[in-house]
Amino acid sequence: MKKVTILLVTLFMCSITFAQQALWGGEPIVSPEIHDDNTVTFRLRSPKAVKVEITGDFLAPQKVETDFGTFDVPGTAQLKEGANGVWEYTTPEPLASELYSYTFIVDGQRMNDPANVDMIRDVASITNIFIIPGNPGDLYSVKDIPHGTVARRWYDSPTLKEQRRITIYTPPGYENSKETYPVFYLLHGSGGDEEAWIALGRTAQILDNLIAQGKAKPMIVVMPNGHTQNVAAPTESFRQYKPAMGGGPREAVASMEDSFGDIIKFVESNYRVKKDKANRAIAGLSMGGMHSAAISAQYPNTFNYIGVFSAPPIASMMARNDSERAKYAEEFVKKLEVQKKNGYKLYWIACGDTDFLYQGVIDSMKKMDEIGFNYTYRESGEGHIWKNWRIYLSEFAPMLFK
Amino acid sequence: MKKVTILLVTLFMCSITFAQQALWGGEPIVSPEIHDDNTVTFRLRSPKAVKVEITGDFLAPQKVETDFGTFDVPGTAQLKEGANGVWEYTTPEPLASELYSYTFIVDGQRMNDPANVDMIRDVASITNIFIIPGNPGDLYSVKDIPHGTVARRWYDSPTLKEQRRITIYTPPGYENSKETYPVFYLLHGSGGDEEAWIALGRTAQILDNLIAQGKAKPMIVVMPNGHTQNVAAPTESFRQYKPAMGGGPREAVASMEDSFGDIIKFVESNYRVKKDKANRAIAGLSMGGMHSAAISAQYPNTFNYIGVFSAPPIASMMARNDSERAKYAEEFVKKLEVQKKNGYKLYWIACGDTDFLYQGVIDSMKKMDEIGFNYTYRESGEGHIWKNWRIYLSEFAPMLFK
């Protein structure tokens, strides 16, 4: 064996036996390359490929027909093969500031960009990401400012009769102060878990940045797992993960709504928090938005701030027909009457104008109008996507606890 | 748009536009399938592929020649195409209990298994994992036992003149006790970052399990980032990540050794810990093993427990020739004399018998023998791989603070 010259190089090479081949020789591939004018070039070395495409949310969406309706999915673009089997695609226009996700499709097979270390997991899929600086991209970026702490913990749920995993953001300075803090419960959608808001929602970055800019109050953000048939994200569970797909009986001991008291109790006995309605907020996206509406109605004197993102506040997730739906709505409106009587400071509903739930949101607000239930409505462009949920979080957090 | 029957299904479908196509139709692919006899079947739907291989550490390693010597890399096996473009490979023999990593190679291109949600990141690459139950696999699995908390925090390093990210495991019950705990500093290798021991090393699972079994004392485990030219893992940094590859000047304000006092100070002023030599341990793998030896020698009355995994304790990472190496060794031995005089409880050196650093470890121990420096040597099979580092951690942690 040849004598090593620089031990460090060797050590590194030995620990990356799975990493990209570029490290073993050949030109390093730069991908994505964000140019000064904010056009972006993507590159993939794939000498044997016949067709290389890219799909991502920076491309115009395509319509997909399914049994459940028509949905927007990210569009695709073709890469062109150049020298040495390196395929390339450059966006024809500069991209607006945003956090974008993408994957390559090589001869029909999805794969990540081996040249890009920035990846996030969305339940069962991993995509590469990149951020175009500016507004709102800077809000989603790690900056050289004071940082909060993100803890993954387990709490005991007597209602669900098991331990469950939970993600908790404490603001910068929490550990070295004697202050008590307000609490914001932030719930994921049906396709997520207790990692969703931190990974895809960029909660820690958004809160760190808003707090540093003096735009949001220092607060604790609590991100539980909203699927009560599971105890944790797929990779973190002590028993087999039960996918949410398929609907039907979810085989959970109790619902998110019925077991939510366990979470509040855990947080209020384990963190230095202000334990009153004025210092509790709850919001969520999609299924988590319905959870937020339902939980704040079920505990009608507990939250002063309610956020319902991309979801109708009045919607049963389990009703199977129109009569069940109507009955649920009727009972829910009665709960809203109580919530209205008790009072709250902000009921914030946000939805994209192409969201497949848009009409449901409009219908819910009509019912709320009928009983004079106050809310603030924020309509954005586009649909049921993380881009909107990051924007909603960035707008909602600054309104809390003021 | 067709009326939705089960809203939940729709919500889920909309949030997984990137996920595997199986969810949109077709037979779901099960991969990996662990059979009762612990043989494993891997499957990939890839109708257009010409050749599908799998590479992973459950396959016999291959030799790879490089300018720096010959290295073992995981072997490959061919999948066979069956009906509907589904490729399949079954291990000819049952696999021993272990945590294994793998990826597919489709026509020369590496890709993850879209049917397996268990994935871990190793700096720039993501691989799928699976665990064969038994011993030691069970030690690496999440069990229904009390769990510690894993926090990602930022600490201030006055020496490096910046904030840096750090991962900290606190044992079950830490938050609700008034006890003080011993501290174990656990350092990653040259190809890692502050996420390496948690993700690939399964530190939280190993400690949770060892503590639950009464085999290890409850302790705090501190996992800093060992590359002082960086502040955090690639995806978590506020400035461009500087790869360790290439050696040469690392452009850091100070070395890991010189800045380590900042970490101890941070931990001892932010956690309820026992602040004496009897309650401090330090260990690391590869580069982190060298760091552990160097740091414990540089602060020669600070640690009672030192673990050097897969690395020679006496080795300069920056020396460029034999004379520089000899000079470093000579000075290091003087430091070891002081460390010996001060005393310590355990100096544990572990190495695999095919490790490319094996001879360096033997040479170091010879030098230590010459000055009567006590150590315990644990030789395992195989080489410079996470399998060994998880085993070493599982064996080292039970010996601490007793």
Tab-separated table of N, CA, C and O in Angstrom, chain B residues 32-35 37-42 89-91 93-95 130 132:
chain	number	residue	atom	x	y	z
B	32	PRO	N	-37.078	-2.973	1.476
B	32	PRO	CA	-36.666	-4.368	1.489
B	32	PRO	C	-37.693	-5.214	2.228
B	32	PRO	O	-38.376	-4.727	3.126
B	33	GLU	N	-37.812	-6.470	1.831
B	33	GLU	CA	-38.660	-7.408	2.567
B	33	GLU	C	-37.749	-8.344	3.357
B	33	GLU	O	-36.965	-9.089	2.773
B	34	ILE	N	-37.856	-8.246	4.682
B	34	ILE	CA	-37.035	-9.101	5.544
B	34	ILE	C	-37.846	-10.358	5.840
B	34	ILE	O	-38.888	-10.300	6.474
B	35	HIS	N	-37.369	-11.496	5.335
B	35	HIS	CA	-38.104	-12.740	5.522
B	35	HIS	C	-37.835	-13.317	6.907
B	35	HIS	O	-36.908	-12.885	7.603
B	37	ASP	N	-36.482	-15.958	7.855
B	37	ASP	CA	-35.143	-16.542	8.055
B	37	ASP	C	-34.022	-15.508	7.932
B	37	ASP	O	-32.847	-15.866	7.859
B	38	ASN	N	-34.411	-14.217	7.876
B	38	ASN	CA	-33.460	-13.101	7.747
B	38	ASN	C	-32.722	-13.029	6.408
B	38	ASN	O	-31.706	-12.350	6.293
B	39	THR	N	-33.222	-13.736	5.383
B	39	THR	CA	-32.829	-13.350	4.037
B	39	THR	C	-33.664	-12.107	3.692
B	39	THR	O	-34.703	-11.852	4.315
B	40	VAL	N	-33.183	-11.331	2.740
B	40	VAL	CA	-33.839	-10.055	2.429
B	40	VAL	C	-34.026	-9.927	0.924
B	40	VAL	O	-33.113	-10.235	0.148
B	41	THR	N	-35.219	-9.494	0.515
B	41	THR	CA	-35.490	-9.232	-0.896
B	41	THR	C	-35.614	-7.728	-1.129
B	41	THR	O	-36.307	-7.036	-0.390
B	42	PHE	N	-34.922	-7.246	-2.161
B	42	PHE	CA	-34.995	-5.842	-2.565
B	42	PHE	C	-35.716	-5.768	-3.896
B	42	PHE	O	-35.513	-6.632	-4.763
B	89	TYR	N	-33.884	-8.698	-6.134
B	89	TYR	CA	-32.688	-9.432	-5.680
B	89	TYR	C	-32.945	-9.944	-4.271
B	89	TYR	O	-33.420	-9.197	-3.407
B	90	THR	N	-32.649	-11.221	-4.049
B	90	THR	CA	-32.763	-11.788	-2.707
B	90	THR	C	-31.392	-12.270	-2.270
B	90	THR	O	-30.675	-12.912	-3.054
B	91	THR	N	-31.029	-11.939	-1.044
B	91	THR	CA	-29.718	-12.381	-0.554
B	91	THR	C	-29.698	-13.908	-0.509
B	91	THR	O	-30.673	-14.535	-0.076
B	93	GLU	N	-28.015	-15.828	1.364
B	93	GLU	CA	-27.886	-16.310	2.748
B	93	GLU	C	-28.637	-15.369	3.687
B	93	GLU	O	-28.802	-14.188	3.388
B	94	PRO	N	-29.056	-15.886	4.848
B	94	PRO	CA	-29.623	-14.988	5.865
B	94	PRO	C	-28.565	-13.973	6.283
B	94	PRO	O	-27.366	-14.266	6.281
B	95	LEU	N	-29.011	-12.761	6.629
B	95	LEU	CA	-28.077	-11.733	7.092
B	95	LEU	C	-28.001	-11.757	8.610
B	95	LEU	O	-29.007	-11.961	9.304
B	130	PHE	N	-31.762	-0.575	6.697
B	130	PHE	CA	-32.689	-1.521	7.319
B	130	PHE	C	-31.943	-2.236	8.431
B	130	PHE	O	-30.710	-2.290	8.440
B	132	ILE	N	-31.660	-5.748	10.716
B	132	ILE	CA	-32.007	-7.143	10.990
B	132	ILE	C	-32.031	-7.294	12.513
B	132	ILE	O	-31.026	-7.003	13.182
